[in-house]
Short mmCIF file of C-alpha atoms in Angstrom, two decimals:
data_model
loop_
_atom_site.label_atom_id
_atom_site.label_comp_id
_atom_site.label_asym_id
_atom_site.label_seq_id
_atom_site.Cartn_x
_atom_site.Cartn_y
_atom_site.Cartn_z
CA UNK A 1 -13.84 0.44 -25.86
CA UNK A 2 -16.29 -1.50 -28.02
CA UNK A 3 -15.40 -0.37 -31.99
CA UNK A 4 -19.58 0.31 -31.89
CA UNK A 5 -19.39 2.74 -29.68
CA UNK A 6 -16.59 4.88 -31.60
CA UNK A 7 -17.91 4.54 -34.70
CA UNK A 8 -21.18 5.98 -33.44
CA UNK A 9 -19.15 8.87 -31.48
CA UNK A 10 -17.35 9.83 -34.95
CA UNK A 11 -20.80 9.78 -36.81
CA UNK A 12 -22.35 11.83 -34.20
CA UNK A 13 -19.19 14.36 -34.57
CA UNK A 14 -16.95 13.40 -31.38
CA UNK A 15 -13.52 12.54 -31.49
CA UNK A 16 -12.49 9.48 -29.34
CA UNK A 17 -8.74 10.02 -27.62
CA UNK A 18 -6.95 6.93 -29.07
CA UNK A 19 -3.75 8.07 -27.21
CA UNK A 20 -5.40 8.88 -23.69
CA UNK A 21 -6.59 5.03 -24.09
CA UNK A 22 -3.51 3.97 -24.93
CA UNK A 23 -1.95 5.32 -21.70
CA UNK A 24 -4.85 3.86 -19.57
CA UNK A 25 -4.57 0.55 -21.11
CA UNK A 26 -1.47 0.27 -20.49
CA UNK A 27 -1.20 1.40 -16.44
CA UNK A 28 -4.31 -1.06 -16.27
CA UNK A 29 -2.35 -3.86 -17.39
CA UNK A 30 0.52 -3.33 -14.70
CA UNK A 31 -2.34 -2.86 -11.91
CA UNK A 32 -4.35 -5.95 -13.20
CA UNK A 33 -0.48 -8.15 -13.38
CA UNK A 34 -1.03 -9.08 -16.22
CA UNK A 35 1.91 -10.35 -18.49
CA UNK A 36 3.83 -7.57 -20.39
CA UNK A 37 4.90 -9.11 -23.35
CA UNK A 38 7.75 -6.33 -24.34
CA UNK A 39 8.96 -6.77 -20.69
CA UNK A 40 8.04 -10.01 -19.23
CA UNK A 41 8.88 -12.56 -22.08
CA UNK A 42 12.52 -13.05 -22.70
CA UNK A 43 14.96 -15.34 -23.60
CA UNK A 44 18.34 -16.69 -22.28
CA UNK A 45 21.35 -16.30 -24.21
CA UNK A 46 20.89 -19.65 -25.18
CA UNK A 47 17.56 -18.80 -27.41
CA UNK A 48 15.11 -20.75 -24.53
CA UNK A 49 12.23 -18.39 -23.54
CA UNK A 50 11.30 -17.84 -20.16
CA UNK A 51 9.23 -15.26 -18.56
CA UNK A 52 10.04 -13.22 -15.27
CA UNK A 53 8.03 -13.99 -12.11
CA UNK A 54 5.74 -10.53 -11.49
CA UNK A 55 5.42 -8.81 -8.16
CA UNK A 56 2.37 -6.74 -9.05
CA UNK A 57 4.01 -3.84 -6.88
CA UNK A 58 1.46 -1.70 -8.93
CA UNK A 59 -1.31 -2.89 -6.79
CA UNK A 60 0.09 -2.57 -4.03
CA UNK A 61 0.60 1.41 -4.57
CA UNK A 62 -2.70 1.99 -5.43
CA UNK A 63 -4.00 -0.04 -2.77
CA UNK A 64 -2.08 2.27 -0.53
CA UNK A 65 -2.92 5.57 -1.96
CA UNK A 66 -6.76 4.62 -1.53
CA UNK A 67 -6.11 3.74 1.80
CA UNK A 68 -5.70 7.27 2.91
CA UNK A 69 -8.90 8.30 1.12
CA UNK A 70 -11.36 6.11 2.66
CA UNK A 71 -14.62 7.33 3.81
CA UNK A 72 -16.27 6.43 7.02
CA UNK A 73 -19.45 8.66 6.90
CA UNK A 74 -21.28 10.84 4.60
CA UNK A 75 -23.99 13.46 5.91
CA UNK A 76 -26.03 14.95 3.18
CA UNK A 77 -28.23 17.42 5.23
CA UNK A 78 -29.97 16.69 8.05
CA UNK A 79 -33.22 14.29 9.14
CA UNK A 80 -35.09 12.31 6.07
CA UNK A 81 -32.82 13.82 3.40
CA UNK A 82 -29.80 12.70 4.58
CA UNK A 83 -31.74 9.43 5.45
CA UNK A 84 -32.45 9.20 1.81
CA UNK A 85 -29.35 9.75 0.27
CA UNK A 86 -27.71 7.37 2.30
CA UNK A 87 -30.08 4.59 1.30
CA UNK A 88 -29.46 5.01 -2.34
CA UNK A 89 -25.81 4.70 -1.67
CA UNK A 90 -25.76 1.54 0.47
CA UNK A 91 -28.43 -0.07 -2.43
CA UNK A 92 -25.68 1.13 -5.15
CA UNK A 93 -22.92 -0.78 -2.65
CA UNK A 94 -21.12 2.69 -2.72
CA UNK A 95 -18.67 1.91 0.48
CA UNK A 96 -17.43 -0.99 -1.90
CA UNK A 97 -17.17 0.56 -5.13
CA UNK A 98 -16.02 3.99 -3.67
CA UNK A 99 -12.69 1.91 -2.68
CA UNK A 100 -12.09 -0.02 -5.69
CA UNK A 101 -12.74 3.13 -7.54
CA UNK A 102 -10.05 4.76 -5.21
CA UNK A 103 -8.20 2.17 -6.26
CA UNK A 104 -8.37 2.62 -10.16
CA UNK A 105 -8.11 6.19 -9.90
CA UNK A 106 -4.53 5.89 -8.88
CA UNK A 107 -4.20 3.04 -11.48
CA UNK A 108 -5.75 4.72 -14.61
CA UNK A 109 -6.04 8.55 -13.46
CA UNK A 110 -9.65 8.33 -13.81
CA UNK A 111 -13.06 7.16 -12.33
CA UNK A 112 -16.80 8.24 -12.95
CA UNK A 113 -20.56 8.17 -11.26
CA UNK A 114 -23.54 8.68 -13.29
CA UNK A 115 -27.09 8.48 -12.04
CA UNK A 116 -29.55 6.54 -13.82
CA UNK A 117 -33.70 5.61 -13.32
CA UNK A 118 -34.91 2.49 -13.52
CA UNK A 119 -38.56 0.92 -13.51
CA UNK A 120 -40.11 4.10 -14.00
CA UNK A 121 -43.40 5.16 -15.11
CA UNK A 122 -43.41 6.35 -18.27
CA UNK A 123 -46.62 8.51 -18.19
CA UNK A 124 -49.18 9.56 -21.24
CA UNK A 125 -47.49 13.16 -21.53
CA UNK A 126 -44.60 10.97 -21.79
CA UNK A 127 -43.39 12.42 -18.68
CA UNK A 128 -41.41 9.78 -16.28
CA UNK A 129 -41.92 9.55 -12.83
CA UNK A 130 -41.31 7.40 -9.71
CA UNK A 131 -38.68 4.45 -10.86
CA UNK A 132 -35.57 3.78 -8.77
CA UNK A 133 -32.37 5.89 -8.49
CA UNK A 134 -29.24 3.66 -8.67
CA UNK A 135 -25.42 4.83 -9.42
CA UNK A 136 -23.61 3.61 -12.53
CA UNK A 137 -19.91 3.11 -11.50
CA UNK A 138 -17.50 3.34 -14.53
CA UNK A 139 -13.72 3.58 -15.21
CA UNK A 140 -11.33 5.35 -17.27
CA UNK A 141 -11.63 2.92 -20.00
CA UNK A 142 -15.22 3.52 -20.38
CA UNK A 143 -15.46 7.35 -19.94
CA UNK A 144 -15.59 9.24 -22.89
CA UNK A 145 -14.83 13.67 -22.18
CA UNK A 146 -16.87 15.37 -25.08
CA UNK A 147 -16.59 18.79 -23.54
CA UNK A 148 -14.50 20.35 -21.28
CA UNK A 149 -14.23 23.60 -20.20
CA UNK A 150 -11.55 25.11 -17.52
CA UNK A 151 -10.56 21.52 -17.11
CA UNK A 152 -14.27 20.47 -15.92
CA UNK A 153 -15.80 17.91 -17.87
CA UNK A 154 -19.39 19.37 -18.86
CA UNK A 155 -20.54 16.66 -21.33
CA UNK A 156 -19.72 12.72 -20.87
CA UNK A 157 -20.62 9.51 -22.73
CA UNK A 158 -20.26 6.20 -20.57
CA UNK A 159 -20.30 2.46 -22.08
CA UNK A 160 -21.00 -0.79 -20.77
CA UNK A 161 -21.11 -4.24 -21.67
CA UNK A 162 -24.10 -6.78 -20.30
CA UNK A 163 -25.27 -10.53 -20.87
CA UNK A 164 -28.49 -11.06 -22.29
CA UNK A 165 -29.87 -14.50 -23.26
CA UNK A 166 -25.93 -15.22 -23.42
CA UNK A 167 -25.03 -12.47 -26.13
CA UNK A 168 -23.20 -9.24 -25.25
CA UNK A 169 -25.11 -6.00 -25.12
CA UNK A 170 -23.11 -2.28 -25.14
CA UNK A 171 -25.09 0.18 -23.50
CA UNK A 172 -23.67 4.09 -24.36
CA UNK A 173 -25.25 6.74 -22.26
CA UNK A 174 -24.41 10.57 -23.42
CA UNK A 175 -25.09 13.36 -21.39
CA UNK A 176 -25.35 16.44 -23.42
CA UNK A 177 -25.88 20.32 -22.74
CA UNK A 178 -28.78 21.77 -24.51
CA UNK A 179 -30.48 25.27 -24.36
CA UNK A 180 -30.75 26.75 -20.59
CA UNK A 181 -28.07 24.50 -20.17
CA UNK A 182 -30.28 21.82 -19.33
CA UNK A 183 -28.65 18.27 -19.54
CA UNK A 184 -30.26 15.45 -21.91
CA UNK A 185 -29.50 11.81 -21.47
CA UNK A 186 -29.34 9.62 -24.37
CA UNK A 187 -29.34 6.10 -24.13
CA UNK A 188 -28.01 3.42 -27.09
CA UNK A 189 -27.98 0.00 -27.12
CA UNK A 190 -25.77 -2.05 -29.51
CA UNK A 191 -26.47 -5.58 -30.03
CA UNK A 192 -23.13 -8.23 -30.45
CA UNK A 193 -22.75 -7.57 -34.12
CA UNK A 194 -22.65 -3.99 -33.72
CA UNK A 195 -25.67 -3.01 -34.63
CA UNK A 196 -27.68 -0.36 -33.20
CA UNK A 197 -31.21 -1.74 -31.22
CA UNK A 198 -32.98 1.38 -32.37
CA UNK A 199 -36.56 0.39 -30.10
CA UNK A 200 -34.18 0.36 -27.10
CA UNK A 201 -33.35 4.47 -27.66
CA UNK A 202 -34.46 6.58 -24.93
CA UNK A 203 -33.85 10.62 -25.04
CA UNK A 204 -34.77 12.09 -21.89
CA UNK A 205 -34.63 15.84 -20.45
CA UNK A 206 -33.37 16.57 -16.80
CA UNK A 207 -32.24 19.58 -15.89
CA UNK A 208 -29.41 22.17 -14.54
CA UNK A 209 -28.11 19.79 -11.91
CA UNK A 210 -24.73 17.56 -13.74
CA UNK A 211 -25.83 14.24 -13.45
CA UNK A 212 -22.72 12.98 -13.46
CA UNK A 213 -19.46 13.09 -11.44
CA UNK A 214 -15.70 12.22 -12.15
CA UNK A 215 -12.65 11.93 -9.71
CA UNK A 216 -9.42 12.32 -10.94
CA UNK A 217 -5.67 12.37 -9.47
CA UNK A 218 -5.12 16.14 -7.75
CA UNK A 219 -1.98 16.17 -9.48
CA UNK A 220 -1.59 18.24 -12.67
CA UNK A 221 -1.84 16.08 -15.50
CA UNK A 222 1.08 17.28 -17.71
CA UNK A 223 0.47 14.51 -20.61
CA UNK A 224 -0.27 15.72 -23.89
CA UNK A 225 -3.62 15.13 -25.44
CA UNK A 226 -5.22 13.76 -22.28
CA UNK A 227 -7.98 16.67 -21.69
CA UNK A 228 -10.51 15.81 -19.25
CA UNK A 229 -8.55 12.66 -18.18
CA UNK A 230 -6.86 12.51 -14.55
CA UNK A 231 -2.84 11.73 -14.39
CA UNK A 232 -2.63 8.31 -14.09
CA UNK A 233 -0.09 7.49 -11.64
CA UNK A 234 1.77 4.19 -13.05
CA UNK A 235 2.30 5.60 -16.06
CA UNK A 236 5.16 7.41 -14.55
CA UNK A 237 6.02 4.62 -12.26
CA UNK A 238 6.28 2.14 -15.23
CA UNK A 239 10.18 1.96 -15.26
CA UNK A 240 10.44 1.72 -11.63
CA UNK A 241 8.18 -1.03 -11.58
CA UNK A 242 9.65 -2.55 -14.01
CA UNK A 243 12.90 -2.35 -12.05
CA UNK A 244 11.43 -3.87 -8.97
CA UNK A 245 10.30 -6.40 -10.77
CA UNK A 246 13.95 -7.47 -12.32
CA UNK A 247 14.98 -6.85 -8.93
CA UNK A 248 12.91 -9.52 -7.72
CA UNK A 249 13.68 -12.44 -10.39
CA UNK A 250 17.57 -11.94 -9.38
CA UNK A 251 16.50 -12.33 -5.43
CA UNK A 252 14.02 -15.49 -7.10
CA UNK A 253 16.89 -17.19 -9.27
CA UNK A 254 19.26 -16.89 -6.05
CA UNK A 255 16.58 -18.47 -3.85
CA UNK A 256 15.61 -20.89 -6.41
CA UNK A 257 19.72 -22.56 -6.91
CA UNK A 258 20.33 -22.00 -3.54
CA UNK A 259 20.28 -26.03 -2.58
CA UNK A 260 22.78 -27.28 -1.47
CA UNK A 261 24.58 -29.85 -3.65
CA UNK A 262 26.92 -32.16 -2.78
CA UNK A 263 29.97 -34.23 -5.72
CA UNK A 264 31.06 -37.00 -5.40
CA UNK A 265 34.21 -38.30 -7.32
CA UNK A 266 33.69 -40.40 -10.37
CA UNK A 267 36.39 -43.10 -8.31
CA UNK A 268 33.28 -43.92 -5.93
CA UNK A 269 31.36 -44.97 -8.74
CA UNK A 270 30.81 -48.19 -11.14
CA UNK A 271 29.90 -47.15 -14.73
CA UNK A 272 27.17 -49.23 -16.66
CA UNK A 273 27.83 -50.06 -20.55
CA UNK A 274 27.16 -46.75 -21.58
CA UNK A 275 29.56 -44.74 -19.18
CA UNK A 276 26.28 -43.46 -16.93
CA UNK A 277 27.43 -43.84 -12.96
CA UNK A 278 25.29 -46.80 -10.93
CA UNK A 279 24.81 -45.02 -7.68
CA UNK A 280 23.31 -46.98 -4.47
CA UNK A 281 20.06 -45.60 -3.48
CA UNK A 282 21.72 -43.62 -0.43
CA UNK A 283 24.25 -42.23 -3.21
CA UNK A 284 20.88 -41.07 -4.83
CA UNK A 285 19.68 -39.31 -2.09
CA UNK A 286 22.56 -37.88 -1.17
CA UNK A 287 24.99 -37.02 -4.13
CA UNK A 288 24.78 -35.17 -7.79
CA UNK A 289 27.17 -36.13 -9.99
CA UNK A 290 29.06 -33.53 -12.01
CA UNK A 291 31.57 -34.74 -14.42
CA UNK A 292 35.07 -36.47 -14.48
CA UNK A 293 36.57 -34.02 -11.80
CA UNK A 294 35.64 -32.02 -9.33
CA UNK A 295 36.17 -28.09 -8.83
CA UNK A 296 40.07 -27.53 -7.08
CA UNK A 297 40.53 -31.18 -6.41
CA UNK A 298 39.95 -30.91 -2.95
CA UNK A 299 38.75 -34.19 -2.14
CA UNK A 300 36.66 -37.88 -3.49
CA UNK A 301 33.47 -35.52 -1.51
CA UNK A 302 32.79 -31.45 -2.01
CA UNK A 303 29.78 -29.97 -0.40
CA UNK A 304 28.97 -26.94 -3.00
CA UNK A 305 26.96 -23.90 -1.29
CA UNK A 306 25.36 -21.33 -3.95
CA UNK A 307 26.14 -18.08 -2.79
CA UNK A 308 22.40 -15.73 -1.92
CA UNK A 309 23.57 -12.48 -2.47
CA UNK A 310 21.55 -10.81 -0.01
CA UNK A 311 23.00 -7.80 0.68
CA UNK A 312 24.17 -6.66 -2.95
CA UNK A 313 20.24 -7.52 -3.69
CA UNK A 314 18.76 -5.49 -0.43
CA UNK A 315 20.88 -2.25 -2.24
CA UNK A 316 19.46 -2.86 -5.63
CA UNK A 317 16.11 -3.55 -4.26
CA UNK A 318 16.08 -0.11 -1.96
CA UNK A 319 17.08 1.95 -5.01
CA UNK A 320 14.13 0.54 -6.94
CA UNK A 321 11.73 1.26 -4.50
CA UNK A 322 12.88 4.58 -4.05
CA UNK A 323 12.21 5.36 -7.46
CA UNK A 324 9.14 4.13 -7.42
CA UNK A 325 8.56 6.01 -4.25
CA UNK A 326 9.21 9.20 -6.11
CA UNK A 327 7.66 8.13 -9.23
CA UNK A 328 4.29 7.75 -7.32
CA UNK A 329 4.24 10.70 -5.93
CA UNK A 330 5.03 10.24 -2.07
CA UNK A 331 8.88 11.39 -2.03
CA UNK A 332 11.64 8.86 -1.37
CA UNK A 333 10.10 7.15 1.39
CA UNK A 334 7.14 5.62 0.35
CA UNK A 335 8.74 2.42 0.48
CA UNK A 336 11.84 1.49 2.28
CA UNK A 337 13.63 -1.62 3.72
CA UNK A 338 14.32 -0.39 7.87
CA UNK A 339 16.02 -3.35 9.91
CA UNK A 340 15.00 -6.04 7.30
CA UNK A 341 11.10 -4.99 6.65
CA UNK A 342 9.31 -2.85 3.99
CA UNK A 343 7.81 0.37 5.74
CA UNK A 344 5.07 1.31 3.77
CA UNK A 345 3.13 4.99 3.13
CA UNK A 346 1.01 4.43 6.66
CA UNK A 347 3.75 4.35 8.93
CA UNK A 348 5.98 7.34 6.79
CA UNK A 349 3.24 9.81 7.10
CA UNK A 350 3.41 9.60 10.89
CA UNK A 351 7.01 10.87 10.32
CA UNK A 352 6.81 13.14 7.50
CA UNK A 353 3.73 15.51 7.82
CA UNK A 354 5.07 17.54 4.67
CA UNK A 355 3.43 14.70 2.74
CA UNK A 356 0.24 15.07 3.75
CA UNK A 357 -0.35 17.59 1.21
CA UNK A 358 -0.73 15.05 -1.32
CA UNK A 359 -2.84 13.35 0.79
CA UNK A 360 -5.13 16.80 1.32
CA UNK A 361 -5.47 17.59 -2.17
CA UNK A 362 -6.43 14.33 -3.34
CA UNK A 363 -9.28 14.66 -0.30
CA UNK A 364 -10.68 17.35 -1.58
CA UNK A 365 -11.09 16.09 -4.83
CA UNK A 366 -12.41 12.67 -3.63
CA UNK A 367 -14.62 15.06 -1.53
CA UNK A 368 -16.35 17.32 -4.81
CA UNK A 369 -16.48 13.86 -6.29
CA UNK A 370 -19.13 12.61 -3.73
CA UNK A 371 -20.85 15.62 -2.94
CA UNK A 372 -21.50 15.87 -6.78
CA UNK A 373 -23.25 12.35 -6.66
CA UNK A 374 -25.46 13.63 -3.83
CA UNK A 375 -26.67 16.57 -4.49
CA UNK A 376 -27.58 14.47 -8.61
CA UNK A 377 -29.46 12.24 -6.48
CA UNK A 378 -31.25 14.94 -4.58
CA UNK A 379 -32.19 16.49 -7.81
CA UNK A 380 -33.49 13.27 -9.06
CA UNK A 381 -35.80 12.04 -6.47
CA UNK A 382 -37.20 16.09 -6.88
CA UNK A 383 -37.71 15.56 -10.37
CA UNK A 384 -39.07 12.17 -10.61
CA UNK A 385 -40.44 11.39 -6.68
CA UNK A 386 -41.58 14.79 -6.00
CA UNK A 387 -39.70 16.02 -3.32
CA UNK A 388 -38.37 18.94 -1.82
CA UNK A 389 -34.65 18.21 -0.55
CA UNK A 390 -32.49 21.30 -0.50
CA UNK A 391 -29.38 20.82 -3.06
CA UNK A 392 -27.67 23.52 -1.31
CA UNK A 393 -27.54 21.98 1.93
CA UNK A 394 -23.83 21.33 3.52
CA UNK A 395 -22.68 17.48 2.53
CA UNK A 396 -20.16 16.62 4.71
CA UNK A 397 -17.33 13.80 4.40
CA UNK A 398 -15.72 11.87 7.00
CA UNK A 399 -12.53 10.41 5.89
CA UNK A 400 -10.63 7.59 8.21
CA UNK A 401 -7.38 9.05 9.98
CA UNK A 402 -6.55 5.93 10.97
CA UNK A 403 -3.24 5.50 8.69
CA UNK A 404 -2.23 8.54 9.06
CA UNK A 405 -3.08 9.75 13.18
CA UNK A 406 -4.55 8.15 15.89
CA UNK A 407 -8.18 9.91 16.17
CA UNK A 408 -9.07 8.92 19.60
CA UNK A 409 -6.20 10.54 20.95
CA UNK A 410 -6.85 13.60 18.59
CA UNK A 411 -10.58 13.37 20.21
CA UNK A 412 -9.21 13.40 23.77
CA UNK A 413 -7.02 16.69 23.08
CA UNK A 414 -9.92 18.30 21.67
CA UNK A 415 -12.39 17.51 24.53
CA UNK A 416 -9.29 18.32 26.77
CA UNK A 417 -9.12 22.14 25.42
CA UNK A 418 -12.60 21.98 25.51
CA UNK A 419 -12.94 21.48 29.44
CA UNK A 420 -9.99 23.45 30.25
CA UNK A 421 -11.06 26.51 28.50
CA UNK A 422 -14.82 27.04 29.22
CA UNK A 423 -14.76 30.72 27.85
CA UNK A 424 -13.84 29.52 24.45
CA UNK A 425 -17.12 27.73 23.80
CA UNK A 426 -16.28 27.22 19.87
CA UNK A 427 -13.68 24.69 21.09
CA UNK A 428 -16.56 22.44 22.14
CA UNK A 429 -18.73 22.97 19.15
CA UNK A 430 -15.06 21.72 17.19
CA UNK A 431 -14.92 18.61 19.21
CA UNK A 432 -18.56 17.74 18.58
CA UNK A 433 -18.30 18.44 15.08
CA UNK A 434 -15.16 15.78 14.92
CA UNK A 435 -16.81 13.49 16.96
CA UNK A 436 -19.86 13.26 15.03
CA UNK A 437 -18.95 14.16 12.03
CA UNK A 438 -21.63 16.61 12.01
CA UNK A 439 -21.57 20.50 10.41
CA UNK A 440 -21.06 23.36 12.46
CA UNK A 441 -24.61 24.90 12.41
CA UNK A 442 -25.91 21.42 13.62
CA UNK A 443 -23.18 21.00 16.78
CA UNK A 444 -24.44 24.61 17.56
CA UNK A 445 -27.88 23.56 17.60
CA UNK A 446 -27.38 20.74 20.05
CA UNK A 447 -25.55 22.71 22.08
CA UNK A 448 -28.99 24.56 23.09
CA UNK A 449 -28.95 22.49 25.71
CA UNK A 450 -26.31 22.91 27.50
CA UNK A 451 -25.13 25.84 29.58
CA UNK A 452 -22.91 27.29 27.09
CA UNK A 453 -24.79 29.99 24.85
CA UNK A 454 -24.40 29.58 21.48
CA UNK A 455 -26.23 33.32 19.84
CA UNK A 456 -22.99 35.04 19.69
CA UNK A 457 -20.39 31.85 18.86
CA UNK A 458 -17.65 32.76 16.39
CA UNK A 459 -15.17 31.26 14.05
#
């Protein structure tokens, strides 16, 4: 965080939480590999630094925990609503930046989504209308809790960095609760020095409707001093990745003195003047010489084989990745060698179903977190285009099974209980619903036209 943007958060009255940056700082560092100085740099017992070679496991988790949260279709309504919502997230790239903010919520705990105008029309009233509706995607780094109530975040500032003309520009947004509880956005931009661009300030009214929405890890965050912030899930996983990583450099050094050398004894060899041996060129290619004897004696020519301690470093390397399993959250399977290959999370869930209430509970926070960014939109293109979508209408999320069951043969046992019990007419209204990924009062409604009736259908 830019030192502008907490110095105007103190003056304004707002605390800034040094220590929840701290901790997000530092899981960002082990997600982004980058070089842990404390950890990384060392030095041999002979005083010569060296660093160890990083696995960036870290990334790897997280890429595998967002993995079970991706979305393959969102349905905000029906007909030119949904149309419209769906346009403003493909022109925000939301598909992309949902997954690499999947990604960083298991990394730093934390992601957010505010809505912003742009190119409006700032009328004589001073009223704004028309302009286009684009999503602001920002991570824990940037996201600043100013109120939070029941563990909801009701007020948020967001900052941003930008090029212009080759200088850096920090943009903070707040979004603050005034009377009615209507929201007010306020807008600052800092110039490089610091400075406040005071002509750039905008303060503009909305209304009711949060324009703003924040995803955090489902699991209770029981860090100190961290309100409003998600659990970030390296943080515990810091000393298990740390031992994966040591586990690695002894499976590297092995690897890396593992040629073969073969000594030759100092009789085969003329000396020049300064007691160096002349070798031939084959001798060259073929020899290293070691001294004025050779280990045991056993002969003028030794072949020496490092040992690769393979299965002492399969043991260390399956207790490390156990702990991280458990450290991240997935039990002690998340990661295991089987016959000589990692399994990851993908193939353990097939196996252990018990885990798929982590898996559930992050869902439906993933799922609040992009039904809040619809129905803001919705409420913006009322406010400022004039229209008349209905906030309250169902938003439903399609998440891909793929990792975790095979949904065409989950499809095919649904439209098998379908045609096998024809009394049961809800079963087919299920199937279409999974199919299409549509709600329940819409599968009824296309049902109209079959021969099933559909007046007196029941949960």
């Amino acid at each position: 965080m830019e030192s502008c943007v907490k110095a105007f958060l103190n003056k304004k009255g707002y605390d800034v939480n040094d220590k929840a940056l701290t901790i997000i700082h530092a899981c960002d560092d082990w997600y982004a590999n980058r070089l842990i100085n404390d950890f990384h740099k060392r030095k041999t017992i002979n005083g010569i630094p060296y660093e160890l070679t990083r696995l960036n496991f870290a990334k790897r988790c997280c890429s595998d925990d967002a993995n079970l949260c991706e979305v393959l279709e969102i349905n905000a309504g029906e007909g030119e609503q949904a149309d419209f919502v769906t346009s403003v997230l493909e022109r925000s790239n939301f598909n992309t930046q949902y997954r690499k903010q999947l990604e960083k919520t298991s990394a730093d705990g934390t992601v957010a989504c505010y809505i912003r105008l742009y190119n409006a029309t700032i009328m004589d009233d001073s009223s704004v209308r028309g302009g286009d509706i684009k999503l602001n995607y920002v991570e824990a780094d940037a996201f600043i809790p100013l109120t939070v109530e029941n563990d909801i975040v009701t007020e948020a500032a967001f900052s941003g960095n930008t090029l212009v003309k080759g200088k850096k520009q920090t943009t903070l947004v707040l979004f603050l609760l005034g009377e009615s509880n209507l929201y007010t956005a306020e807008t600052h931009v800092f110039n490089d020095r610091g400075d406040e661009i005071t002509e750039k300030q905008t303060i503009a009214q909305l209304g009711e409707v949060k324009p703003f929405a924040v995803m955090r890890v489902a699991e209770v965050n029981n860090l100190d001093n961290m309100e409003g912030y998600g659990l970030p899930k390296l943080w515990n996983a810091i000393p298990a990745l740390k031992v994966v990583d040591l586990c690695y450099n002894v499976l590297f050094s092995d690897l890396d003195k593992s040629e073969k050398i073969i000594l030759i004894n100092e009789l085969l060899c003329a000396f020049d003047d300064d007691g160096n041996p002349i070798l031939t060129p084959e001798q060259k290619k073929l020899f290293v010489f070691t001294g004025e004897k050779l280990p045991e004696e056993k002969g003028l020519i030794q072949e020496y084989n490092p040992e690769i301690r393979v299965e002492q470093i399969t043991k260390a390397f399956e207790l490390a990745l156990s702990l991280l399993s458990m450290s991240f959250g997935y039990g002690t399977k998340k990661y295991s060698f089987e016959n000589g290959q990692i399994k990851t999370a993908t193939e353990y869930f097939g196996e252990r179903q018990d885990a798929m209430q982590e898996l559930g509970k992050q869902r439906q926070v993933a799922t609040e977190y992009i039904q809040d960014i619809c129905r803001a939109v919705m409420w913006f293109s009322n406010k400022y285009h004039d229209t008349a979508y209905n906030l309250d209408a169902e938003i439903t999320i399609g998440f891909d099974d793929s990792y975790v069951e095979d949904k065409q043969a989950k499809l095919e046992a649904m439209r098998a209980d379908a045609l096998s019990f024809p009394e049961v007419p809800i079963l087919k209204v299920w199937y279409m619903m999974e199919k299409y990924n549509i709600p329940e009062d819409e599968a009824k409604k296309y049902m109209q036209y079959t021969e099933e009736p559909v007046e007196d259908l029941e949960d």
